[in-house]
Short mmCIF file of C-alpha atoms and ligand atoms in Angstrom, two decimals:
data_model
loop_
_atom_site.label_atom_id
_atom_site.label_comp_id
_atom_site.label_asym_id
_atom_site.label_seq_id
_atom_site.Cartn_x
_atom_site.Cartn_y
_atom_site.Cartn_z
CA UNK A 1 142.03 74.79 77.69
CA UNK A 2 139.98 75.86 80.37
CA UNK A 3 141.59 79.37 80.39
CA UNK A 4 141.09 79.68 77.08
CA UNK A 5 137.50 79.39 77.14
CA UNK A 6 136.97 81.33 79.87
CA UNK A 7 138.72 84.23 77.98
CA UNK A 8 136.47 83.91 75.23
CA UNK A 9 133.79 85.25 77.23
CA UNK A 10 132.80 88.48 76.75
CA UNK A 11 133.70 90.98 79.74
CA UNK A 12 131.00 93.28 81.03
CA UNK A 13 131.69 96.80 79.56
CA UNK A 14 131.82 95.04 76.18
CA UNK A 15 128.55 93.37 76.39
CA UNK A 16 126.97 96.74 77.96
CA UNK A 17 128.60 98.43 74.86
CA UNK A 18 127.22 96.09 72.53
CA UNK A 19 123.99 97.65 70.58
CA UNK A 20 121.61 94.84 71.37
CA UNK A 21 121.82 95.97 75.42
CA UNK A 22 120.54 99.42 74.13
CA UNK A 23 116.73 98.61 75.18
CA UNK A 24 117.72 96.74 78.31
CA UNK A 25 119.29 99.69 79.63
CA UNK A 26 116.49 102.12 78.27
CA UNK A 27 113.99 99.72 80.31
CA UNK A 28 116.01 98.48 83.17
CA UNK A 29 118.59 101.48 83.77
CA UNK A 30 122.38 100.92 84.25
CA UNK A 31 122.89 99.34 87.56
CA UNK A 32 120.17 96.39 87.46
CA UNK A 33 121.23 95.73 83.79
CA UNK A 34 125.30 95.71 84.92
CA UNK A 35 123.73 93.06 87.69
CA UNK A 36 122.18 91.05 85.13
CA UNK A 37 125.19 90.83 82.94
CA UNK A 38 127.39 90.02 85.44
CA UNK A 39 125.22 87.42 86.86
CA UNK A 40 125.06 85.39 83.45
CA UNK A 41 128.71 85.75 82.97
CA UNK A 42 128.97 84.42 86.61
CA UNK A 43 127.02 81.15 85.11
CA UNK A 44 128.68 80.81 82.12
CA UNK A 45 132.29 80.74 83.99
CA UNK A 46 130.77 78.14 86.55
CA UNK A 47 129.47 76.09 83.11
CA UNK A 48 132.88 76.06 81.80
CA UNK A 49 134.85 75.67 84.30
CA UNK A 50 132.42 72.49 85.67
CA UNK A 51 132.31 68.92 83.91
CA UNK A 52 129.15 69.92 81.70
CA UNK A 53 129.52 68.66 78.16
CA UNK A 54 128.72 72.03 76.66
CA UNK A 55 131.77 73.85 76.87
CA UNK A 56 131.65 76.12 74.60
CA UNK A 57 131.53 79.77 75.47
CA UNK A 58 128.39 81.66 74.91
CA UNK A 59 128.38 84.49 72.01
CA UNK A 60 127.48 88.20 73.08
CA UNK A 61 123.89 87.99 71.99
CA UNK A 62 123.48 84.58 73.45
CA UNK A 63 124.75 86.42 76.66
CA UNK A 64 122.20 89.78 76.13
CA UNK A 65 119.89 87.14 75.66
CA UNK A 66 120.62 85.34 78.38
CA UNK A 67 120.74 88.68 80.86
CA UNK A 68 116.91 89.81 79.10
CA UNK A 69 115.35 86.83 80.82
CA UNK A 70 117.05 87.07 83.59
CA UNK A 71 115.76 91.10 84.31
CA UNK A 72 112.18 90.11 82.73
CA UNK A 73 111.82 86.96 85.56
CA UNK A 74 113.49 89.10 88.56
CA UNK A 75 112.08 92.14 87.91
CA UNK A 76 108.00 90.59 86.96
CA UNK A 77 106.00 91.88 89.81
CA UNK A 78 104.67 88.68 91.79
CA UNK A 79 101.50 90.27 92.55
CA UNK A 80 98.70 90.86 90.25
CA UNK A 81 95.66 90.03 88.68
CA UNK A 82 94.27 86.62 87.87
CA UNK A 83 91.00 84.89 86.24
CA UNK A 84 89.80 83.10 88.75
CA UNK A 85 87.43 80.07 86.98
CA UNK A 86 87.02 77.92 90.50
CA UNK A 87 83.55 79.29 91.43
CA UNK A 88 84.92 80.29 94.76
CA UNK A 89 83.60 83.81 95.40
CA UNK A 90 85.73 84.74 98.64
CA UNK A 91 88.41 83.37 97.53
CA UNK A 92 91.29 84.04 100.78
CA UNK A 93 93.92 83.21 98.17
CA UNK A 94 93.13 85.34 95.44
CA UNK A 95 92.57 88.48 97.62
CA UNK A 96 88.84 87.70 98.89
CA UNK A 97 86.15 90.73 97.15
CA UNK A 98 86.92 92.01 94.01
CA UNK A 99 85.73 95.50 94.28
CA UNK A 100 83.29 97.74 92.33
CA UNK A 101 84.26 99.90 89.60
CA UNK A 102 83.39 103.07 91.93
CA UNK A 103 85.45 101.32 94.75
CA UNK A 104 88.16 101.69 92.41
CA UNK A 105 87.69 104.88 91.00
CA UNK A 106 87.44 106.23 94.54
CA UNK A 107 90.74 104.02 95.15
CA UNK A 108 92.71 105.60 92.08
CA UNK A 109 92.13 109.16 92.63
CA UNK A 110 92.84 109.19 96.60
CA UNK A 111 95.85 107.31 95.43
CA UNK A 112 97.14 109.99 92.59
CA UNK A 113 96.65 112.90 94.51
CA UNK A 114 96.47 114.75 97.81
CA UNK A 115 93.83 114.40 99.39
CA UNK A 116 91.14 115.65 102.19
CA UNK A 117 92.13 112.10 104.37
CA UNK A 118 92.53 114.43 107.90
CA UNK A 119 91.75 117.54 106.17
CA UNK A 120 88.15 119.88 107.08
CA UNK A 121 88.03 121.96 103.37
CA UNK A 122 85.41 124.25 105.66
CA UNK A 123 87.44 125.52 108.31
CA UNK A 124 90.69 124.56 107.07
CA UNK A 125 91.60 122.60 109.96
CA UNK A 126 93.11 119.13 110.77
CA UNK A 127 90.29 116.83 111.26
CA UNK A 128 89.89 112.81 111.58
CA UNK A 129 90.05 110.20 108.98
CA UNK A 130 87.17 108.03 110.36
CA UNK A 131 84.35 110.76 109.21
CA UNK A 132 84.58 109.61 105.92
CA UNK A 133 83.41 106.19 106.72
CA UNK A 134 81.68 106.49 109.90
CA UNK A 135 78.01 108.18 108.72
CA UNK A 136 77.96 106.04 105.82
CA UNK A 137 78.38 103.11 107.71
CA UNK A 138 75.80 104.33 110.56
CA UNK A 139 73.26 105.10 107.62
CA UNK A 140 73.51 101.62 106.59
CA UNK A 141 73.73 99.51 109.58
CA UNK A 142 71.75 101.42 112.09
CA UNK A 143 74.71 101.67 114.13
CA UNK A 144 75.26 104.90 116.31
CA UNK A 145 78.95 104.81 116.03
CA UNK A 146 81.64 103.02 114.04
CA UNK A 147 85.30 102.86 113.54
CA UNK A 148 87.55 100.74 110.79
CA UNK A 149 90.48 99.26 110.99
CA UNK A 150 92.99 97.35 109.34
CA UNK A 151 91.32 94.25 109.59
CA UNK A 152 89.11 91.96 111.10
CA UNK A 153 91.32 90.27 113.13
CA UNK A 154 92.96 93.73 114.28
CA UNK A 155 89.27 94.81 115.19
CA UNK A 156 88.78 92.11 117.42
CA UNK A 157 92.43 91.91 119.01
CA UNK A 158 91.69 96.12 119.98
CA UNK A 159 88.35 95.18 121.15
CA UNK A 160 89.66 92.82 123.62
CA UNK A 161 92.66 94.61 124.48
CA UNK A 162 90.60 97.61 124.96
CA UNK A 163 88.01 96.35 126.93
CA UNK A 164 89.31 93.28 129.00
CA UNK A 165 92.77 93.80 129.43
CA UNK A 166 93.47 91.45 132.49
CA UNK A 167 90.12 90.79 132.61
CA UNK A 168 87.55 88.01 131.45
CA UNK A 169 86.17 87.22 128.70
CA UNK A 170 83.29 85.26 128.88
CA UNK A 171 82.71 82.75 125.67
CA UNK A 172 81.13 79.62 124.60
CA UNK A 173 83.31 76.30 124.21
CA UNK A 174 82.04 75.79 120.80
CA UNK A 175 82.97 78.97 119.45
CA UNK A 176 86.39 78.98 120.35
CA UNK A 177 87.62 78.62 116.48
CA UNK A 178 90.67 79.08 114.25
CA UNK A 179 89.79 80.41 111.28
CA UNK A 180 92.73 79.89 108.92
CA UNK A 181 95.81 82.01 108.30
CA UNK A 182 96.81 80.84 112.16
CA UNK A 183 94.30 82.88 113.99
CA UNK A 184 93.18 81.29 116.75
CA UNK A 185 90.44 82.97 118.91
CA UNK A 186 92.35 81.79 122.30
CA UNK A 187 95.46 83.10 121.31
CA UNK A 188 94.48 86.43 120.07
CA UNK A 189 92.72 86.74 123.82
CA UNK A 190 96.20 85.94 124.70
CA UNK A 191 97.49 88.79 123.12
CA UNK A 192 95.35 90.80 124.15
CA UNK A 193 95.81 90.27 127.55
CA UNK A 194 92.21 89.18 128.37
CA UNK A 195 91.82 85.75 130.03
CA UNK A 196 89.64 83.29 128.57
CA UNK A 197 86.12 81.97 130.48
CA UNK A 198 84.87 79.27 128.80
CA UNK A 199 81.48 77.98 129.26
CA UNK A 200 79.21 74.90 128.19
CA UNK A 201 80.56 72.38 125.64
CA UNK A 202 81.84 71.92 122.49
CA UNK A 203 77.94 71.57 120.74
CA UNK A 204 75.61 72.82 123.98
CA UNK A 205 76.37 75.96 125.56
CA UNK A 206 73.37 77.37 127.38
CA UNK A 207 72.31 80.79 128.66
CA UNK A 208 72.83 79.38 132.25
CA UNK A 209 76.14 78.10 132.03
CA UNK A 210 77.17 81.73 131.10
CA UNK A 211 75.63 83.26 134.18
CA UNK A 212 77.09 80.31 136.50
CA UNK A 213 80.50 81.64 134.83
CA UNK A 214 79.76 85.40 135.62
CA UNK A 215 78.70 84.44 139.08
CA UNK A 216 82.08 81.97 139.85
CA UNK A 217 83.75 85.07 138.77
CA UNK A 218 82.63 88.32 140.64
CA UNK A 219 83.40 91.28 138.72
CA UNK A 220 86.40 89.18 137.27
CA UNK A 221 84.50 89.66 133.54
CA UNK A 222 85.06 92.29 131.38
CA UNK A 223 82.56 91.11 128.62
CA UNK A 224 80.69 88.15 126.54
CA UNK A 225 81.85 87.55 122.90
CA UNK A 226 79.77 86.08 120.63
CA UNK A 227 81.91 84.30 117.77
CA UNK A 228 80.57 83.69 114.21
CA UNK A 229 81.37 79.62 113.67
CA UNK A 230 82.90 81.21 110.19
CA UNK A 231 84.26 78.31 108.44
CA UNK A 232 82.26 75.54 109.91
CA UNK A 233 79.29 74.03 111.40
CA UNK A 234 78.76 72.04 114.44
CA UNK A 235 75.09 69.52 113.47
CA UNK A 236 73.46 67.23 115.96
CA UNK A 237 72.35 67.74 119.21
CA UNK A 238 73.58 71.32 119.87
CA UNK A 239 72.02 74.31 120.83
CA UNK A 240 73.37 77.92 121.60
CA UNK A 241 71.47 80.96 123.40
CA UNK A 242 70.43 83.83 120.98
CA UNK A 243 71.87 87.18 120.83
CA UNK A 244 69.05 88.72 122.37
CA UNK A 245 69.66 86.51 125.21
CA UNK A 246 73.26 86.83 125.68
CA UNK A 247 72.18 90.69 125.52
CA UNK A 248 69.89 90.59 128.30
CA UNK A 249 72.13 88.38 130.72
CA UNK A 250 75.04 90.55 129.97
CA UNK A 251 73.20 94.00 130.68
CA UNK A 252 71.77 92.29 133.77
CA UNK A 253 75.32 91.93 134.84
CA UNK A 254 76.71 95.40 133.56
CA UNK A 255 78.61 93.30 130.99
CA UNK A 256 79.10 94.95 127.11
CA UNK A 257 78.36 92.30 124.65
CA UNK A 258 80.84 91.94 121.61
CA UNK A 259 79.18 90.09 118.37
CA UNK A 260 81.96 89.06 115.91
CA UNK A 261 80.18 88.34 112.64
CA UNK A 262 83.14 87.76 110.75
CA UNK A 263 81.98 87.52 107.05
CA UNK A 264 79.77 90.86 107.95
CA UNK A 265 76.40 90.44 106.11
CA UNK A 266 75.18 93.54 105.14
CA UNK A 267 72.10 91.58 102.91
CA UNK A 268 69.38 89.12 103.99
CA UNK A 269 71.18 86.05 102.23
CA UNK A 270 67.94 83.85 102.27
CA UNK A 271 67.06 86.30 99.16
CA UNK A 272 69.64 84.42 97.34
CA UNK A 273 68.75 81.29 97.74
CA UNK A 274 71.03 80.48 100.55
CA UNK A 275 70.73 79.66 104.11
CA UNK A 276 70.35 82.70 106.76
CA UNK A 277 73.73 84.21 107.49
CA UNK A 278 73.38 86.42 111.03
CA UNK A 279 73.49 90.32 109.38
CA UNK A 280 75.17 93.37 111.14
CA UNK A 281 71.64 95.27 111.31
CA UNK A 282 70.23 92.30 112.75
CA UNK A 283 73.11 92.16 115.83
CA UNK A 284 72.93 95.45 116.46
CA UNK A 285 69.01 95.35 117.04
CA UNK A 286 69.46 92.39 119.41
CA UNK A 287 71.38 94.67 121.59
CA UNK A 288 74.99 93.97 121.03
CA UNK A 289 77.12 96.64 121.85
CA UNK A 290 79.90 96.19 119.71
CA UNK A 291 79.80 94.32 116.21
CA UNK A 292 83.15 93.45 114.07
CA UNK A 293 83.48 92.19 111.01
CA UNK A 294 85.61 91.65 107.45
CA UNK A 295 84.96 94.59 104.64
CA UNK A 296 86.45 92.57 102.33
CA UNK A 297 84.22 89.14 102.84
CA UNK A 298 79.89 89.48 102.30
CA UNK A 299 80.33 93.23 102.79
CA UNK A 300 82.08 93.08 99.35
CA UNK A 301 84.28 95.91 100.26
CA UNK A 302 88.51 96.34 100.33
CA UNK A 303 90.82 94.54 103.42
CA UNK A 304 89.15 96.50 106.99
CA UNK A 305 87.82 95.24 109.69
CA UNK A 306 84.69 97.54 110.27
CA UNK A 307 83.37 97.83 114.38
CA UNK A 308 79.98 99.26 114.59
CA UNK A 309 78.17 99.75 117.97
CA UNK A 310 77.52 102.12 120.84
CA UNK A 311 79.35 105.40 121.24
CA UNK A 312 81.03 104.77 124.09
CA UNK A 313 82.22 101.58 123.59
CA UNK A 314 83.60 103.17 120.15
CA UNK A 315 84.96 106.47 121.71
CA UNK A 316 86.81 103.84 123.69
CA UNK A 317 88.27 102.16 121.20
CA UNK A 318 89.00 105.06 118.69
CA UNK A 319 91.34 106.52 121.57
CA UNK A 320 93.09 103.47 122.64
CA UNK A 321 97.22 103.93 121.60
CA UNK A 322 96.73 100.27 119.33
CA UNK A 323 94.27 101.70 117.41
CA UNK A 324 96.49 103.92 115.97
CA UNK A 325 98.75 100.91 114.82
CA UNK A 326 96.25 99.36 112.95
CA UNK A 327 94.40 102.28 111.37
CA UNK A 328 92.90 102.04 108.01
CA UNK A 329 94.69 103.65 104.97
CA UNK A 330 92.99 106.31 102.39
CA UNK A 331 92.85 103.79 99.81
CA UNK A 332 90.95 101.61 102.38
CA UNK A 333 88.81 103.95 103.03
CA UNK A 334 88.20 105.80 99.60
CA UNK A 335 86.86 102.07 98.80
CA UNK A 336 85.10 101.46 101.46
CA UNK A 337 83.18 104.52 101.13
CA UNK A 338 82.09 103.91 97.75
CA UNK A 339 81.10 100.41 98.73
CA UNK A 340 78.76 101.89 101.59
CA UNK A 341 76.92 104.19 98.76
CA UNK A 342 76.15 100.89 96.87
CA UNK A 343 74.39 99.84 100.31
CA UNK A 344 73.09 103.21 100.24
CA UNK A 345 71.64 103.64 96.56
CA UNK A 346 70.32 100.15 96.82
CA UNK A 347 72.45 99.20 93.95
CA UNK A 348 74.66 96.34 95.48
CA UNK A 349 73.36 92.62 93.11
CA UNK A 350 74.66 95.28 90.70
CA UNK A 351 77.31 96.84 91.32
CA UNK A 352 79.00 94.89 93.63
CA UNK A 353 81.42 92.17 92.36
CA UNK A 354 80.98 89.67 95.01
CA UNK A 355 77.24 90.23 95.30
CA UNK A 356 76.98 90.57 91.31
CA UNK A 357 78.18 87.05 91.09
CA UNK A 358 75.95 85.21 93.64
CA UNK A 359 72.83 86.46 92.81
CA UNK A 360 74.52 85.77 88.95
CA UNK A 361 71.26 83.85 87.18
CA UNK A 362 71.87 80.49 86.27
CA UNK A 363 70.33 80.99 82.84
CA UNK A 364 73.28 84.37 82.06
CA UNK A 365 75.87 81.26 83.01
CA UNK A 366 74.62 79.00 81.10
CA UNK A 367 74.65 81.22 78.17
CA UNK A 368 78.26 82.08 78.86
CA UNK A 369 79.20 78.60 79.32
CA UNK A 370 78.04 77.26 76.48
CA UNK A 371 79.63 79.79 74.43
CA UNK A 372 82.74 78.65 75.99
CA UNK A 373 81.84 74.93 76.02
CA UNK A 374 81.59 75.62 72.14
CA UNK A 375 84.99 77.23 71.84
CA UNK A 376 86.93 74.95 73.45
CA UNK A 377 85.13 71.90 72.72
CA UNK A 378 83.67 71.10 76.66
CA UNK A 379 80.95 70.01 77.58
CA UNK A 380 78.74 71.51 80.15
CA UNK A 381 77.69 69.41 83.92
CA UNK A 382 75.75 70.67 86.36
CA UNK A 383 77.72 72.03 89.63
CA UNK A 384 78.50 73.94 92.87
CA UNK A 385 80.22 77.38 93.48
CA UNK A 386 81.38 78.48 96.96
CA UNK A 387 81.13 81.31 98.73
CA UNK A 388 84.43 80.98 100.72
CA UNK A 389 86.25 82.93 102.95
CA UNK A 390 84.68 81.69 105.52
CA UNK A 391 80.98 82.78 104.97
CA UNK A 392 78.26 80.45 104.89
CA UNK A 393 80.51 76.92 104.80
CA UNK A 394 78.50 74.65 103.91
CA UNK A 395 76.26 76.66 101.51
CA UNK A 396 76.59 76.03 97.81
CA UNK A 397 75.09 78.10 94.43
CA UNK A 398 73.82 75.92 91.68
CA UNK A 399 75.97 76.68 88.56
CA UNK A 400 76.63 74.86 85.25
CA UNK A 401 80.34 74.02 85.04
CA UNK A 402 82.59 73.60 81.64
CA UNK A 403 84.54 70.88 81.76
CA UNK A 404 87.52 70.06 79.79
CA UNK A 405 88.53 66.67 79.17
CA UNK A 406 92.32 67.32 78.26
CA UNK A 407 95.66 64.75 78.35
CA UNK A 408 97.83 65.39 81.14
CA UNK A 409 94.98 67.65 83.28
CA UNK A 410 97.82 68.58 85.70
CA UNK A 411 99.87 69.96 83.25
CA UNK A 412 97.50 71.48 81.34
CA UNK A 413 96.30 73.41 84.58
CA UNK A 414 99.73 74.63 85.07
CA UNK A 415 99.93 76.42 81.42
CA UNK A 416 96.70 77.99 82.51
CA UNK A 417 98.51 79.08 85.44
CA UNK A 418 101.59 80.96 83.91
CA UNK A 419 98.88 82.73 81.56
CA UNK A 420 97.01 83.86 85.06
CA UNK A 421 93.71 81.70 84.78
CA UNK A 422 92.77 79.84 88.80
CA UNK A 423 90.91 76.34 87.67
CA UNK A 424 89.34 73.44 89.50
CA UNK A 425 90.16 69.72 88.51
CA UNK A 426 87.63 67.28 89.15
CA UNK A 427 87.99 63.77 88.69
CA UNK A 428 90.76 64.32 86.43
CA UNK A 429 89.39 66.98 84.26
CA UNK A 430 89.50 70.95 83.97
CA UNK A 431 86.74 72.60 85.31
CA UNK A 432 85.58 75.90 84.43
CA UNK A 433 83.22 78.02 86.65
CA UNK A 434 82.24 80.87 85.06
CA UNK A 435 80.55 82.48 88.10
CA UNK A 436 83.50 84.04 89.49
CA UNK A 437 85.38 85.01 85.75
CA UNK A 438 83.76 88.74 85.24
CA UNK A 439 82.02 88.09 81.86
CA UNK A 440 83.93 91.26 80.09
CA UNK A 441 86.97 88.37 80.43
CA UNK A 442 85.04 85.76 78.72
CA UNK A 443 86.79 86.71 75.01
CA UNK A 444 90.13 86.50 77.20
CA UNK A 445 89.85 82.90 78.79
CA UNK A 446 88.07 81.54 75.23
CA UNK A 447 90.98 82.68 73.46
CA UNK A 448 94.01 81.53 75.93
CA UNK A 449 92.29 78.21 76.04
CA UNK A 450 92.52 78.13 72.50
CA UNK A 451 95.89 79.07 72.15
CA UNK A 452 97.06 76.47 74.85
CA UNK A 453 95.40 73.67 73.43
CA UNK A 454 96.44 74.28 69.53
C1 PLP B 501 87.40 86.15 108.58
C2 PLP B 501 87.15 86.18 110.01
C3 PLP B 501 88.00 86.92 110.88
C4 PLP B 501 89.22 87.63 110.39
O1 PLP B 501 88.93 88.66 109.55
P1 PLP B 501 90.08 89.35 108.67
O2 PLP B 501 89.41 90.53 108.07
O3 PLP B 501 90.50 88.31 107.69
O4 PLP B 501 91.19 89.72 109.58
C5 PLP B 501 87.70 86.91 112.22
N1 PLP B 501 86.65 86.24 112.72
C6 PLP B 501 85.81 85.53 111.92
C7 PLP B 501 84.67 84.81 112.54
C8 PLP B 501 86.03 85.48 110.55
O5 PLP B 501 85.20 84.78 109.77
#
């Protein structure tokens, strides 16, 4: 019996041969195609051959059938592009900044074509990748040098390993954070092979306690690192010395100062409504000799960490063999370079994504929202968005929310999922922030809602 049925299957040539595999072949070529088929014959023969009530054997078509959803699943690219409704601007999870038309533009054509990444078109020479970001980003910050990198976290592990290898570094107790992904300050020092000088407490750390640690050390410290608190806030009874400060203690002990700013203001934030987040201009007038931080966080920029500062700290660094393992790409910088120009042309509430949407009006949401509201038959509350990623933690844009009173909200939120719209659910409805969904996607998300809920 069981013989039987398994002989009623199909074998592979025939079900290659058979017209309906025409298009899979035309769109998945031979080999991943052959896979396919011989993976769902592979489940059929388990099927019969196993106590399942269905025994019967599968027809050819059943089996093309079969082997179609099997390429479309494997072969669906597991990156790409989602709505993102939460109202969380810096999203970590769904790729932080969004970047500006120009940004991609920039992006596209370095990406199609050769291009002049380490390339002089004057003299015809090799030259260095890092012109093509470095003015721009000394035009807007003030800086004197700069240098990007892969990242932020890259940025500050070569600053450290560049400039305190086996030597300290001098920082303040209630500074020492993680800030999500596993990066730990302490154990990046680690890496790097500087040792770690801690000084004052968890909430008071004062300009004393870090010259009592430079003296208890003699010539043991390499530098003082300021840390941006990034994704929280110590309240209460603390206290921390100002960059200016740390600037003048350091210098008074022939010690460089490294600020890392982390989300990388670029804007005076208080413009916006929210509270003042430190800017890179702003660090680099207090004195500090080098400055790091995220191009893809405030700056609104792609993945880099960006280090701005004196020329000889950045000669140092530009040389060092690591830097050369965590160089930026010409994609990276294409976009980044277009971003800077935004800075530039004083054109960034409108042309930058991540800038576009928090200085959004509340009066364009609510005209969005209740055009959705209407649509899908929500209603509109007031609410929050986020900034995220680690900027500004506890800071919060007024918005006007859609919310969606549906049965079965954490079902419903999956369907949105598999059709690539990011939701929040609060208390147990679907909530729609329309802050963070560009609005040339509002026709998009009114009409998938729509769909899912006929
Ligand atoms: C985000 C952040 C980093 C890491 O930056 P990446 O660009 O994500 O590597 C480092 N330090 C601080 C304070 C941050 O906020």
């Amino acid at each position: 019996m069981e013989n039987e049925r398994l002989r009623a299957l199909p074998g592979v040539d025939t079900l290659l041969h058979n017209d309906a595999s025409a298009d899979l072949l035309r769109t998945f070529g031979r080999p991943l195609t052959t896979t396919a088929v011989r993976q769902v014959l592979a489940e059929s023969r388990a099927k019969l051959t196993s106590d399942a009530l269905d025994r019967t054997p599968p027809s050819a078509t059943e089996l093309i059938e079969r082997a179609a959803s099997w390429l479309r699943e494997q072969n669906e690219p597991t990156l790409h592009e989602l709505i993102n409704a939460t109202g969380v601007i810096l999203h970590t999870n769904l790729g932080r900044a969004p970047l500006s038309d120009e940004a991609q533009d920039a992006m596209l054509s370095v990406a199609r074509d050769y291009s002049t990444l380490e390339f002089d078109i004057v003299s015809g020479k090799r030259s260095n990748r890092s012109i093509h970001t470095e003015t721009l980003l000394c035009r807007v910050t003030g800086a004197e040098a700069a240098l990007v990198v892969n990242n932020n976290a890259a940025a500050l592990l070569l600053v450290l390993r560049a400039l305190a290898q086996h030597k300290g570094v001098v920082i303040s107790r209630g500074q020492l954070v993680e800030i999500g992904g596993g990066f730990r300050l302490p154990d990046v020092l680690n890496q790097s092979g500087g040792k770690l000088i801690e000084v004052g407490t968890t909430n008071r750390t004062h300009l004393h306690d870090y010259e009592d640690a430079i003296l208890a050390i003699e010539n043991q410290a390499a530098l003082i690192l300021r840390m941006h608190h990034s994704n929280f806030r110590i309240i209460g009874f603390t206290t921390e010395p100002d960059l200016p400060d740390i600037v003048k203690l350091g210098h008074k002990h022939g010690l460089p100062v490294v600020d890392n700013l982390g989300s990388g203001a670029l804007l005076e934030t208080t413009a916006f409504g929210l509270r003042h987040e430190p800017t890179v201009q702003e660090s680099l007038s207090s004195g500090a000799d080098v400055v790091c931080f995220s191009g893809d966080k405030l700056v609104g920029g792609p993945q880099a960490g960006i280090l701005v500062g004196r020329k000889s700290f950045l000669n140092e660094l530009r040389v060092h063999p690591l830097a050369r393992a965590i160089r930026a790409d010409k994609l990276c910088l294409a976009a980044l370079s277009a971003t800077m120009l935004h800075y530039l042309k004083d054109e960034v509430t409108q042309k930058i994504p991540v800038w576009r949407m928090i200085s959004m009006s509340l009066s364009e949401i609510e005209i969005r929202s209740q055009r959705l509201a209407d649509a899908i038959g929500g209603q509109i509350i007031p609410g929050q968005s986020t900034i995220g990623g680690g900027s500004l933690p506890t800071e919060q844009l007024i918005t006007q929310l859609v919310v969606l009173p549906v049965p079965g909200v954490q079902s419903f939120t999956k369907r949105l999922r598999h059709r690539r719209i990011i939701t929040r659910i609060q208390d147990d409805r679907v909530v729609f922030d329309l802050r963070t969904v560009p609005p040339s996607s509002d026709n998009m998300l009114i009409s998938t809602i729509q769909q899912l809920l006929a």
